[in-house]
Short mmCIF file of C-alpha atoms in Angstrom, two decimals:
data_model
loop_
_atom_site.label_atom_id
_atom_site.label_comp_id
_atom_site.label_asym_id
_atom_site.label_seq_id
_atom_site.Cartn_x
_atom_site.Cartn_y
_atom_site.Cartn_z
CA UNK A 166 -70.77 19.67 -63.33
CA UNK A 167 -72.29 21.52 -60.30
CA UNK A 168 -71.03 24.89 -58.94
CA UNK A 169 -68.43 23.83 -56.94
CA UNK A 170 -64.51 24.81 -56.44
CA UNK A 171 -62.87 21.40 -56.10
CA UNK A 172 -62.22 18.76 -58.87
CA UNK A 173 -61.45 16.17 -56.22
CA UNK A 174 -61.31 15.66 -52.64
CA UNK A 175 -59.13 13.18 -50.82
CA UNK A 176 -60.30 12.15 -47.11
CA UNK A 177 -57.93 9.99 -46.46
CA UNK A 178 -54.13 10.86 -45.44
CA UNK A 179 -52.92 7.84 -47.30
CA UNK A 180 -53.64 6.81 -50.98
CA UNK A 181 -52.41 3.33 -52.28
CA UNK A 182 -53.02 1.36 -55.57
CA UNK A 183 -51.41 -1.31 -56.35
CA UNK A 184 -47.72 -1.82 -53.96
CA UNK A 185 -47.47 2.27 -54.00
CA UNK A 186 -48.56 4.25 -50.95
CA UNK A 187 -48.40 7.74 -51.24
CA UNK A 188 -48.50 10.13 -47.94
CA UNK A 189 -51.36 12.72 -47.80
CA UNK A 190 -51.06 14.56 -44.19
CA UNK A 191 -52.99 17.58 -45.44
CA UNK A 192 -55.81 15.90 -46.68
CA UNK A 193 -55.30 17.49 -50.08
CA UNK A 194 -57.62 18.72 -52.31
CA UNK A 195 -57.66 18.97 -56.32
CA UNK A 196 -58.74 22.42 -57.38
CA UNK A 197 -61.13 22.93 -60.26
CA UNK A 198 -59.73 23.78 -63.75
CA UNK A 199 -56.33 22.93 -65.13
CA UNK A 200 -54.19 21.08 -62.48
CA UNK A 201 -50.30 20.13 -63.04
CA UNK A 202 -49.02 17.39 -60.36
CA UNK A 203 -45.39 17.97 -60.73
CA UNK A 204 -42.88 15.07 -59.09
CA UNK A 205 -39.33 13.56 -60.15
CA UNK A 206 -39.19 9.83 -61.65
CA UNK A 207 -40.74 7.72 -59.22
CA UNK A 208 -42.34 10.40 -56.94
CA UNK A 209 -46.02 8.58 -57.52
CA UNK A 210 -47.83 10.85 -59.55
CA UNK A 211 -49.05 7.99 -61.79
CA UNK A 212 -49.98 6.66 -59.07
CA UNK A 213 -51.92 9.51 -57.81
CA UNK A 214 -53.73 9.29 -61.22
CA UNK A 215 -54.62 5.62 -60.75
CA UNK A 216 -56.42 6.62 -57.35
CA UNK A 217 -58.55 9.24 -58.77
CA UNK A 218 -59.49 7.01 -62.19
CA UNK A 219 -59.44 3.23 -60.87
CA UNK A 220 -58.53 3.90 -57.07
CA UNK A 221 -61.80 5.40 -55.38
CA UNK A 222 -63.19 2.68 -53.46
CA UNK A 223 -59.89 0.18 -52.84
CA UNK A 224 -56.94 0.40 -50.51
CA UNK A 225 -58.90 2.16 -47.63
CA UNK A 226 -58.99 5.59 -50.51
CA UNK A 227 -61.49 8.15 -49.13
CA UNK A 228 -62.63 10.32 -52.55
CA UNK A 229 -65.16 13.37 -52.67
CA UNK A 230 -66.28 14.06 -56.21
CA UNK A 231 -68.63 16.97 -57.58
CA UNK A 232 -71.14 14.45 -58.50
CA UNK A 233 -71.48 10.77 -57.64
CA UNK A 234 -71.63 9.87 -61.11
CA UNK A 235 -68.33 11.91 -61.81
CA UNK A 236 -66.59 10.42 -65.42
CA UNK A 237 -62.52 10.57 -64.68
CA UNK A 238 -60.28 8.85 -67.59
CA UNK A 239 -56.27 8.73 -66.93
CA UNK A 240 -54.34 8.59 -70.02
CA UNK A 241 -50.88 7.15 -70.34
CA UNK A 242 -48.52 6.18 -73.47
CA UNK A 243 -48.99 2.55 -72.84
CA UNK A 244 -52.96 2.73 -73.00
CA UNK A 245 -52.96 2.12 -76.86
CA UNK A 246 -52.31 -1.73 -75.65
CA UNK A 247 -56.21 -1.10 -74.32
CA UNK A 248 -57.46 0.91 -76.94
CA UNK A 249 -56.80 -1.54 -80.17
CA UNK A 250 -56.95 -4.67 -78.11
CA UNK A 251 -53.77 -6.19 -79.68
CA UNK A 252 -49.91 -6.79 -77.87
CA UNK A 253 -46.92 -6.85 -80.17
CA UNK A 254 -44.58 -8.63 -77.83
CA UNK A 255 -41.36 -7.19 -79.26
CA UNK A 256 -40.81 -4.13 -80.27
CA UNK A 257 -38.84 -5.39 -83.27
CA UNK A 258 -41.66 -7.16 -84.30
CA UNK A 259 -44.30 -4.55 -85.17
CA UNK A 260 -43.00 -3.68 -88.80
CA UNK A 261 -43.01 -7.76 -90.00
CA UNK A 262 -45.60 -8.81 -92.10
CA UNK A 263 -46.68 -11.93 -90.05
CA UNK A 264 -47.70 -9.04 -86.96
CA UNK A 265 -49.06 -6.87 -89.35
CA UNK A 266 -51.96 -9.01 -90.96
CA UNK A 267 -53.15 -9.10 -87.11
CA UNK A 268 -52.43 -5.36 -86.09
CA UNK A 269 -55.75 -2.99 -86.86
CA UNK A 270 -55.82 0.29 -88.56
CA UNK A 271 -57.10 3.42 -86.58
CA UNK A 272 -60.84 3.48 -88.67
CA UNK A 273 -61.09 -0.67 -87.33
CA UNK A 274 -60.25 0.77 -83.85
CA UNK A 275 -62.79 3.50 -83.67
CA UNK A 276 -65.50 2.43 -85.98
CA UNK A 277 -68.49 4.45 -85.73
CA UNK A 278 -66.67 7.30 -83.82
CA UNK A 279 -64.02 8.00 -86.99
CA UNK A 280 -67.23 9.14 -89.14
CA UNK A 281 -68.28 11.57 -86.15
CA UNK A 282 -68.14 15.19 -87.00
CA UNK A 283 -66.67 15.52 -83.39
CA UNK A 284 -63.63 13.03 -84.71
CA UNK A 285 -63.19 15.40 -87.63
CA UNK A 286 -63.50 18.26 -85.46
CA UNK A 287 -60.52 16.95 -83.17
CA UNK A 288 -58.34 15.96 -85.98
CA UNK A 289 -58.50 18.68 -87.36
CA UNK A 290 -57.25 20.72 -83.74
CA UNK A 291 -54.73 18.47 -83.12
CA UNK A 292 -53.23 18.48 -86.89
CA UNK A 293 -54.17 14.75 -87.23
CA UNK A 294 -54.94 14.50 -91.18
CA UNK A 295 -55.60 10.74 -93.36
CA UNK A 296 -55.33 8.59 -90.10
CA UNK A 297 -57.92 6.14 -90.30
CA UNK A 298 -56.16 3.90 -93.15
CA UNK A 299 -53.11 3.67 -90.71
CA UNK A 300 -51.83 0.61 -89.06
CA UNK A 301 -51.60 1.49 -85.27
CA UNK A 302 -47.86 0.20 -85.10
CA UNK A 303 -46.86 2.56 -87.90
CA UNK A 304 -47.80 5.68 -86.23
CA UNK A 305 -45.30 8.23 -84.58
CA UNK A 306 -44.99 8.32 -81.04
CA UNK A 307 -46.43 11.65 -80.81
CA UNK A 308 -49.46 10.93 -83.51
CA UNK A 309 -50.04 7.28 -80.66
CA UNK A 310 -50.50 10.35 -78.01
CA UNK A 311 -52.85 12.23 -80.07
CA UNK A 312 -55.01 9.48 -81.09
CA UNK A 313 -55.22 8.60 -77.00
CA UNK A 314 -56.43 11.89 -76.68
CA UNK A 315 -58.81 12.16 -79.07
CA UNK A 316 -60.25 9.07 -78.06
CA UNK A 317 -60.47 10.05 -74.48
CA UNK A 318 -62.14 13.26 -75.38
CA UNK A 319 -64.99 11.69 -77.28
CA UNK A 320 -66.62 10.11 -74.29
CA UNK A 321 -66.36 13.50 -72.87
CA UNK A 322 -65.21 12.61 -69.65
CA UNK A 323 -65.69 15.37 -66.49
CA UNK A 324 -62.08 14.80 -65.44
CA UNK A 325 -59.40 14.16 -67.70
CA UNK A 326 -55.79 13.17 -66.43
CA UNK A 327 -53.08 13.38 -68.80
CA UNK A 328 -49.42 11.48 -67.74
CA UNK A 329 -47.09 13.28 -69.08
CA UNK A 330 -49.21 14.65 -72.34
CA UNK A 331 -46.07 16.71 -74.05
CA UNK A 332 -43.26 13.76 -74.52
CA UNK A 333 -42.83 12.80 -78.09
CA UNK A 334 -44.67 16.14 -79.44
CA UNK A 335 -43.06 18.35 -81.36
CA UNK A 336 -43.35 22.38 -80.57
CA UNK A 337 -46.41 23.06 -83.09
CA UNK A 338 -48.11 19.51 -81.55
CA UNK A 339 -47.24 20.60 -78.02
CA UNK A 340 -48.97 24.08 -78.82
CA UNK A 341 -52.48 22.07 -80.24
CA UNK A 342 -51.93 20.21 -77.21
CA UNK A 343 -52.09 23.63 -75.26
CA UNK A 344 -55.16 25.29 -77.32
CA UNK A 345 -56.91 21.98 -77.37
CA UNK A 346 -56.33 21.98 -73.33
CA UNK A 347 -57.50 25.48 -72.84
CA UNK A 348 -61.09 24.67 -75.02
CA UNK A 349 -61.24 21.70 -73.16
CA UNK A 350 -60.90 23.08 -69.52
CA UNK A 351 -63.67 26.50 -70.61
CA UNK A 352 -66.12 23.52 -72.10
CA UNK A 353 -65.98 22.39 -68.02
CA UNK A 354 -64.02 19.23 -68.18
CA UNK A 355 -61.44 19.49 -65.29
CA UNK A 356 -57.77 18.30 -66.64
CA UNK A 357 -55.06 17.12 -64.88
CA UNK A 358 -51.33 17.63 -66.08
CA UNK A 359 -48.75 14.81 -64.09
CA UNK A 360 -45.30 16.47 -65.14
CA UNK A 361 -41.85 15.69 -64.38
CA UNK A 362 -40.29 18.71 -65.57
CA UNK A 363 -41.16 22.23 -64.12
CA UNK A 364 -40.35 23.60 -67.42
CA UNK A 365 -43.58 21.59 -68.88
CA UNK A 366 -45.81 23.16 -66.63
CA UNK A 367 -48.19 25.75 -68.86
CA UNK A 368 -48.68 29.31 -68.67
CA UNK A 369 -53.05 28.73 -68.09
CA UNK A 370 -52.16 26.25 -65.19
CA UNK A 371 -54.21 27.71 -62.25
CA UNK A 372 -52.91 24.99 -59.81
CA UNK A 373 -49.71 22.88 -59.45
CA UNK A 374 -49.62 20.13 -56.91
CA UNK A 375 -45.88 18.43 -55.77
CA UNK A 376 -45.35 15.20 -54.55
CA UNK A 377 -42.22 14.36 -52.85
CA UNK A 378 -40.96 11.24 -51.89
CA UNK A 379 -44.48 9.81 -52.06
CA UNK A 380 -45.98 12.60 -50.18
CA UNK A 381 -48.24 15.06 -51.38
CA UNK A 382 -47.98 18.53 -50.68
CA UNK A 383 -50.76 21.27 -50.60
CA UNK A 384 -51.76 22.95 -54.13
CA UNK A 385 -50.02 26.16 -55.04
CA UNK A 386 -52.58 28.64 -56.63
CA UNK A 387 -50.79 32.10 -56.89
CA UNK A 388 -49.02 32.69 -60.45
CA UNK A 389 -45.67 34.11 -58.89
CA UNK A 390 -45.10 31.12 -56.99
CA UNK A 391 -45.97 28.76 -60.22
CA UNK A 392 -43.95 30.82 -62.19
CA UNK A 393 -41.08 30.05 -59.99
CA UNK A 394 -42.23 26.01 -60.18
CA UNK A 395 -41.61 26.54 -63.59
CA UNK A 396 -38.97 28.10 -63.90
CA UNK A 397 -37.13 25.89 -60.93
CA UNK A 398 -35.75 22.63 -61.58
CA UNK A 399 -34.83 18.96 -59.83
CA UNK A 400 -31.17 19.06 -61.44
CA UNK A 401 -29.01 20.38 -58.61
CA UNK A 402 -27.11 16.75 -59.07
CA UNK A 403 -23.73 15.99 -59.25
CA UNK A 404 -22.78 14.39 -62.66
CA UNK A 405 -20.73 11.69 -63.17
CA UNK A 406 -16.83 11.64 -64.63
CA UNK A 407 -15.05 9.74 -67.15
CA UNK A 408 -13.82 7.60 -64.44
CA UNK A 409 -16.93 6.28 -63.44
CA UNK A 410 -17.78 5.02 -66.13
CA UNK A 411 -16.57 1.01 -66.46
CA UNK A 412 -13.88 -0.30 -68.77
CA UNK A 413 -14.98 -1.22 -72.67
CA UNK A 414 -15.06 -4.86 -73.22
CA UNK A 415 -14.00 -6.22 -76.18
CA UNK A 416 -11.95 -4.84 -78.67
CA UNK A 417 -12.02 -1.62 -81.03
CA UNK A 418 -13.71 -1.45 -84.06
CA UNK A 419 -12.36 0.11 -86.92
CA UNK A 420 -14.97 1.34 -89.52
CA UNK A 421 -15.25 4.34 -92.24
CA UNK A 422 -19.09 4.48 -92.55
CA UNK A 423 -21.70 3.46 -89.53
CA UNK A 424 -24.66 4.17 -91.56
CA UNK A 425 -25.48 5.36 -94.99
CA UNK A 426 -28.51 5.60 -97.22
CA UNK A 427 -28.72 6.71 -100.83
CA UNK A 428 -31.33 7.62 -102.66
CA UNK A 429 -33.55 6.47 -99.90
CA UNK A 430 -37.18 5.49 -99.88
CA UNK A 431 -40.04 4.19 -97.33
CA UNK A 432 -43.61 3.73 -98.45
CA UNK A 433 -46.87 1.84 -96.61
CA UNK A 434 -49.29 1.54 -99.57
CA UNK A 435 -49.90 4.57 -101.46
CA UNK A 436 -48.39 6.51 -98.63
CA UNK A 437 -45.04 7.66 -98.93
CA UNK A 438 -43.33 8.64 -95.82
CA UNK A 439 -39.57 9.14 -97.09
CA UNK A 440 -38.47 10.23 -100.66
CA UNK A 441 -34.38 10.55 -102.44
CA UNK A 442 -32.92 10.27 -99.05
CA UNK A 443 -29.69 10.77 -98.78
CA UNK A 444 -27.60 10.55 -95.66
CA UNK A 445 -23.94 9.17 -94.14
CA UNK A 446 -23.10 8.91 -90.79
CA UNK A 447 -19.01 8.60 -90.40
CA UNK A 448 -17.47 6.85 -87.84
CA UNK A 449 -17.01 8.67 -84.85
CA UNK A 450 -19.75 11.58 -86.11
CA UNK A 451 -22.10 12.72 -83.55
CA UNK A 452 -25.73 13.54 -85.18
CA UNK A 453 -28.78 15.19 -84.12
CA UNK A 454 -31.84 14.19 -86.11
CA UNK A 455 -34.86 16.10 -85.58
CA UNK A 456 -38.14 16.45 -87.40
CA UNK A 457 -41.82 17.04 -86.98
CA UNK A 458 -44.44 14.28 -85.74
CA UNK A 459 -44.85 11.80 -88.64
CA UNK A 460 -41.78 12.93 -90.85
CA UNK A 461 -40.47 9.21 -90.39
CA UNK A 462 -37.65 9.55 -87.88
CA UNK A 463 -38.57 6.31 -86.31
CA UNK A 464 -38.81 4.43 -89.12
CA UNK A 465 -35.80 5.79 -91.06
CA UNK A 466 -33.86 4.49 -87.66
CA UNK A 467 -36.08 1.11 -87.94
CA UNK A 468 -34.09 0.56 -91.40
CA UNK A 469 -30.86 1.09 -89.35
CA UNK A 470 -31.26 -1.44 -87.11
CA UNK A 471 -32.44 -4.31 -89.37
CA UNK A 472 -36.15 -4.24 -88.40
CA UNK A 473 -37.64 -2.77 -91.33
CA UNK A 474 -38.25 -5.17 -94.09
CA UNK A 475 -38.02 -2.72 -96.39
CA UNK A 476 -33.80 -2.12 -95.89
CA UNK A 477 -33.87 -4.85 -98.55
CA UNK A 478 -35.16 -2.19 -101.10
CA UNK A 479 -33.05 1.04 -100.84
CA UNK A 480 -29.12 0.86 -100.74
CA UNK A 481 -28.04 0.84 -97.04
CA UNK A 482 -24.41 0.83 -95.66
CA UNK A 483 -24.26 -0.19 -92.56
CA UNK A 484 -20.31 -0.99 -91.05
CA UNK A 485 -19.15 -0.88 -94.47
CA UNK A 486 -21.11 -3.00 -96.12
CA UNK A 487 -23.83 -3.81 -98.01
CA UNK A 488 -26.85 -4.30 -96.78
CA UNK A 489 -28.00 -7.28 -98.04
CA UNK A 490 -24.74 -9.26 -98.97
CA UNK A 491 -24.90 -11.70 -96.53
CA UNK A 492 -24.87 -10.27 -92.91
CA UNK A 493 -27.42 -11.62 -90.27
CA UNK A 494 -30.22 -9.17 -88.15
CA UNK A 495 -28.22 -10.53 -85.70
CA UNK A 496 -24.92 -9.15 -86.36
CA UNK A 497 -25.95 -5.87 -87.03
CA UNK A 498 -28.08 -5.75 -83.80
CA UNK A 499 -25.05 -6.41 -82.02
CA UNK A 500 -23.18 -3.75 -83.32
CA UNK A 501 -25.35 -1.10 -82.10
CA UNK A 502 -27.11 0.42 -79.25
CA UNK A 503 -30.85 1.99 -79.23
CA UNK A 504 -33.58 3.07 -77.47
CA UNK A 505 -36.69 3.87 -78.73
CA UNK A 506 -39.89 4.74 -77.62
CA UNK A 507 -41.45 2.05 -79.11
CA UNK A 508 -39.23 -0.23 -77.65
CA UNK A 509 -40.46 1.05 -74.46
CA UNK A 510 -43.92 0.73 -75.40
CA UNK A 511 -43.52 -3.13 -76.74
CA UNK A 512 -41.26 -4.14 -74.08
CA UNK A 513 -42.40 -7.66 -72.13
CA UNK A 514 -40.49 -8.76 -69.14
CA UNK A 515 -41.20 -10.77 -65.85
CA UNK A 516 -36.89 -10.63 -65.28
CA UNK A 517 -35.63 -7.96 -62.47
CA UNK A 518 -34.12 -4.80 -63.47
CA UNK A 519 -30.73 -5.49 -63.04
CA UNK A 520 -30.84 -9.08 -65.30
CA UNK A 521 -32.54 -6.68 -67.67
CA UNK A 522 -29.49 -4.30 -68.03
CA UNK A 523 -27.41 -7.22 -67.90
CA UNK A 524 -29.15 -7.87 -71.21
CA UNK A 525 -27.61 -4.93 -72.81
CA UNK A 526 -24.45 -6.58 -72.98
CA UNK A 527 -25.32 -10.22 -74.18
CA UNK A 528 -25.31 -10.73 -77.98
CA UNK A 529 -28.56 -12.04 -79.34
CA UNK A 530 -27.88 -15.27 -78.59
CA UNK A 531 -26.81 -15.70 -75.15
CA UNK A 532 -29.68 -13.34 -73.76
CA UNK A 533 -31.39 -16.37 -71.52
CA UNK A 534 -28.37 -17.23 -70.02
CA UNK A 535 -27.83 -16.86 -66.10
CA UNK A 536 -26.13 -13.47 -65.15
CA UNK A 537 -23.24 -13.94 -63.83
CA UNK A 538 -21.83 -12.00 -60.31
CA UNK A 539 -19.32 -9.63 -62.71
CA UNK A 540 -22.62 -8.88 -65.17
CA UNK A 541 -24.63 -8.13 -62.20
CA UNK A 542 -21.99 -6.21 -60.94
CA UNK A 543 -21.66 -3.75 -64.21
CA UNK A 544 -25.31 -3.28 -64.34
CA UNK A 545 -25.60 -2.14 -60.75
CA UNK A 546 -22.48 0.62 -61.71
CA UNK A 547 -24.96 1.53 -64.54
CA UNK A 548 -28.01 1.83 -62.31
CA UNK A 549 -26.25 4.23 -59.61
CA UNK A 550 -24.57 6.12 -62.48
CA UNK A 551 -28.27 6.71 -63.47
CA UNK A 552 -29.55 7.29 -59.62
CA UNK A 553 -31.37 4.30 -60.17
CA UNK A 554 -30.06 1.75 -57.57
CA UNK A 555 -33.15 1.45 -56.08
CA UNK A 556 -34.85 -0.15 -58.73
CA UNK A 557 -32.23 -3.00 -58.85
CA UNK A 558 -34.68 -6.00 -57.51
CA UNK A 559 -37.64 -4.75 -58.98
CA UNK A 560 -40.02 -6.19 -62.20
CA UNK A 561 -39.82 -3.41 -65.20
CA UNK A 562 -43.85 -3.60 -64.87
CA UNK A 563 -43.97 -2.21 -61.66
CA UNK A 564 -41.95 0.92 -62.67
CA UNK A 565 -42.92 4.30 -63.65
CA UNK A 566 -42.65 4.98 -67.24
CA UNK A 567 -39.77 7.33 -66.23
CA UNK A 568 -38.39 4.55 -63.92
CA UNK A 569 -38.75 2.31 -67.42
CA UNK A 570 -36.88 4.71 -69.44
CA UNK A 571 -34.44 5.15 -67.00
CA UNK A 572 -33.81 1.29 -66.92
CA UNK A 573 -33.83 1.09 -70.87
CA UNK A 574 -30.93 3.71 -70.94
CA UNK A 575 -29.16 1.52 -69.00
CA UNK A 576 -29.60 -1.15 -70.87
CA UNK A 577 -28.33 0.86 -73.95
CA UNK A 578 -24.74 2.07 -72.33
CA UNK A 579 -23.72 -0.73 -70.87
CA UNK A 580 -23.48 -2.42 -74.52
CA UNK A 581 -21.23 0.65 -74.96
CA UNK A 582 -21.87 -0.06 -78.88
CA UNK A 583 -19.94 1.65 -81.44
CA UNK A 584 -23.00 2.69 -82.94
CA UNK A 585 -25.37 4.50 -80.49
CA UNK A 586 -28.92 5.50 -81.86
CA UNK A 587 -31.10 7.15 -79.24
CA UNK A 588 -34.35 8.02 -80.19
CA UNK A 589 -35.83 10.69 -77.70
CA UNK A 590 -33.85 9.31 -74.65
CA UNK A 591 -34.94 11.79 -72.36
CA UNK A 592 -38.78 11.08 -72.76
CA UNK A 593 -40.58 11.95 -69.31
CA UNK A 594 -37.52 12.28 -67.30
CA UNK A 595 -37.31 14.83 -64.94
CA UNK A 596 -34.91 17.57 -65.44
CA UNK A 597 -31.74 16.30 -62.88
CA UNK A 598 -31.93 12.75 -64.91
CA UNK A 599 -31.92 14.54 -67.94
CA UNK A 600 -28.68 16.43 -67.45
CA UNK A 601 -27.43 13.23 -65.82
CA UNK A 602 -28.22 11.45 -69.00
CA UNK A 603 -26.64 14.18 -71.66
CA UNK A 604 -23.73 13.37 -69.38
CA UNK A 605 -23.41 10.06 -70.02
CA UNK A 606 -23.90 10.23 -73.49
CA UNK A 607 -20.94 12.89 -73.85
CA UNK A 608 -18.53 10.94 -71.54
CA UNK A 609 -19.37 7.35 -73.68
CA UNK A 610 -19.45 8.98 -77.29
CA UNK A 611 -15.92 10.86 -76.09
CA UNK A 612 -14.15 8.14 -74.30
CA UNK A 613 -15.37 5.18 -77.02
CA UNK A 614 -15.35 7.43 -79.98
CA UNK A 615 -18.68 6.33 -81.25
CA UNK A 616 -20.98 7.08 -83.24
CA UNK A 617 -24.43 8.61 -82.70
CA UNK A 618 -27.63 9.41 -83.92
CA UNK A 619 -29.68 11.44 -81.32
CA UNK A 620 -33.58 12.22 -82.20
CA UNK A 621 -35.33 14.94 -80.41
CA UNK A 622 -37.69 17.39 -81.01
CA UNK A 623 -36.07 20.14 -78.81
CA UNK A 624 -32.96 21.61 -79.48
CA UNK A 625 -32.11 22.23 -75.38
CA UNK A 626 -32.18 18.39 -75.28
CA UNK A 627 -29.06 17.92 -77.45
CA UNK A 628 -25.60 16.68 -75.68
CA UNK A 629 -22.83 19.04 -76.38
CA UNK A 630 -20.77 16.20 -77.97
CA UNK A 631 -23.32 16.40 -81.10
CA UNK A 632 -22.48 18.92 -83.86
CA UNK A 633 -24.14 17.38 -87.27
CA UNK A 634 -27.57 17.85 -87.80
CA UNK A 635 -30.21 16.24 -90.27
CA UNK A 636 -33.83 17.86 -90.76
CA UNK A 637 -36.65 15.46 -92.20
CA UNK A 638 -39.89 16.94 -93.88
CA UNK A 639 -43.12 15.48 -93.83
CA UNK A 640 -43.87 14.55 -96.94
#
């Protein structure tokens, strides 16, 4: 890239793509280096990223590059749909058999570029060891992220934005993240960091650019004022009480055991990913469970809620009984509520956000019918508990992925299940949503006296209300 001291230049003092419009008075302008463009949920920093990959000639954009042949490549959680070509329409679908015949493993993916010594090379930065044999739909969250980035990074692009690059990494992934960042940015590839949290912003940042309210603000360079980004956050919000929340429907239930596993097992081939597993969750116990990238959490949970075949094959207790001795998916689904990342990633929906949430509360067979005015009525309370009204009329594919999370959550507590599972809830959301959210999750768990299982990699994450803890290896 030539000598000069700008990664890109935007002439025009609005940017659109797509139905977003984003506000740019000053005519900003992207400084060479490492870059973070910090912005709550729904601020428009994906969409900033979208004008500077995709954007450059539409919507009336004015861009200046280094070169005219400048490479740029955006990378969000959802781009593994593009990368291995195939769409699991449900997430509760990817572990069945039927899905998996169709679903690629990473070497069919890359091909060629999995023998590279530069693949090998990458791997072996990010910590990303016997890959290739996997089936896409059976990696962690965080090992999805790393493949994207590995990927991206062998067509060496000249400009590489990364949407939120730290959610669903654990601390030793987040710090290859960091050193693989750093050799990246000294090789001369500019990078791009679009953050919700101040927290993630890191230490080698040279520039941090806000957006608020769909406007862009002027680049802060000096390192006392980013320090102060950093340390600074969007949670000055007033949290919500035990009386906001709505009434329970329905009835009590009364339960010794949510969950148990003994002796517990998971393989994929010769790959074993969980070994003599032993765990109980009590009624009304409040767990954290934490573990690094590819020690199973995900699929352990998958086993919980009836969409791992291989339940069938350890001894699982789920309500106090059985697994196995009779029940239906079905009844078990309805009996808990979870969010996942995955389901996030899977999830296909033309329906507004509001008859989405509505969903939450519908057993599996009533989801299609018309919301009624008192459903749409709960879901709203939901939304504005979340600071989400906004969104009500809206399609979930026009959100952010924050926005999407956001929505998801919602979708969770209104079921107000007596089994909650949340599986890194707080994923990209700024930091105001996420104390709004540990809120929640301590007024529902109190109130209800439910169960939970809470997954996170981060300790700071964990709602007060939890005080059980279970640690899996990678094996």
């Amino acid at each position: 890239m030539e000598n000069v001291n700008f990664a890109v230049g935007f002439d025009s003092p609005r940017l659109g793509y797509g139905n977003v419009v984003l506000q740019n008075p000053d005519l900003v302008t992207i400084p060479r280096g490492v870059c973070a463009v910090l912005g709550s949920n729904g601020a428009g920093k994906s969409t900033l990223g979208l004008v500077m990959e995709k954007g450059r000639y539409a919507y009336g954009n004015r861009l200046r590059f280094p070169k005219a042949d400048m490479k740029v490549k955006m990378l969000a959680f959802t781009d593994i749909h593009a990368l291995t070509g195939i769409e699991v329409q449900r997430y509760d679908q990817r572990l069945e058999s039927t899905v998996n015949d169709l679903v690629p493993t990473v070497g069919e993916i890359l091909g060629e570029k999995a023998m590279s010594p530069l693949w090998r090379q990458l791997c072996e930065a990010f910590s990303l060891h016997d890959t290739e044999s996997k089936k896409v739909n059976y990696l962690s969250s965080g090992e999805l992220r790393k493949l994207l980035i590995i990927n991206a990074l062998l067509s060496s692009p000249d400009l590489l934005i990364l949407d939120n690059p730290y959610i669903g990494l654990d601390a030793a992934s987040r710090s290859e993240l960091d050193n693989a960042i750093r050799g990246i940015s000294a090789s001369g590839t500019d990078i791009v960091l679009l953050l919700c949290d101040g927290a993630d912003i890191p230490d080698y940042t040279g520039s941090v650019i806000r957006i608020e309210e769909r406007r862009i603000l002027p680049p802060v360079c000096d390192k006392e004022s980013i320090k102060t980004l950093r340390e600074s956050h969007y949670g000055n919000v007033a949290l919500p009480e035990e009386a906001d929340l709505p009434a329970r429907r329905g009835s009590t239930e009364s339960f010794e055991i949510a969950f148990a596993i003994e002796d517990g097992h998971l393989r994929y081939g010769s790959r074993s990913i969980l070994e003599n597993l032993d765990w109980k969750v009590k009624a009304g116990e409040r767990w954290a469970l934490t573990g690094p990238n590819g020690s199973g959490k995900s699929l352990l949970l998958s086993l919980v809620c009836a969409d791992n075949p291989q339940a069938y094959a350890n001894r699982i207790t789920l309500f106090d009984r059985r697994r196995g001795s009779g029940e239906s998916i079905w009844e078990i689904k309805d009996r808990i509520g979870y969010v996942c990342p995955e389901m996030q990633l899977y999830f296909r929906s033309s329906l507004t956000v509001e008859e989405i949430v509505v969903g939450g509360m519908r057993n599996s067979l009533s989801q299609y019918r018309k919301a009624t005015a008192e459903e749409l009525e709960e879901a709203r309370i939901w939304l504005r508990l979340l600071d989400i009204s906004h969104l009500a009329p809206r399609r979930f594919d026009e959100l952010s992925s924050g926005e999407q999370r956001l929505v998801l959550l919602a979708r969770t507590f209104i079921k107000q299940a007596p089994l909650m599972i949340l599986d890194e809830p707080l994923h990209g959301l700024d930091a105001g949503r996420k104390q709004r959210v540990r809120r929640l999750i301590d007024l529902l768990v109190s109130r209800n006296n439910s169960s939970l299982i809470f997954v996170t990699h981060y300790r700071e994450e964990i709602p007060s209300s939890v005080t059980l803890t279970k640690t899996l290896v990678k094996l």
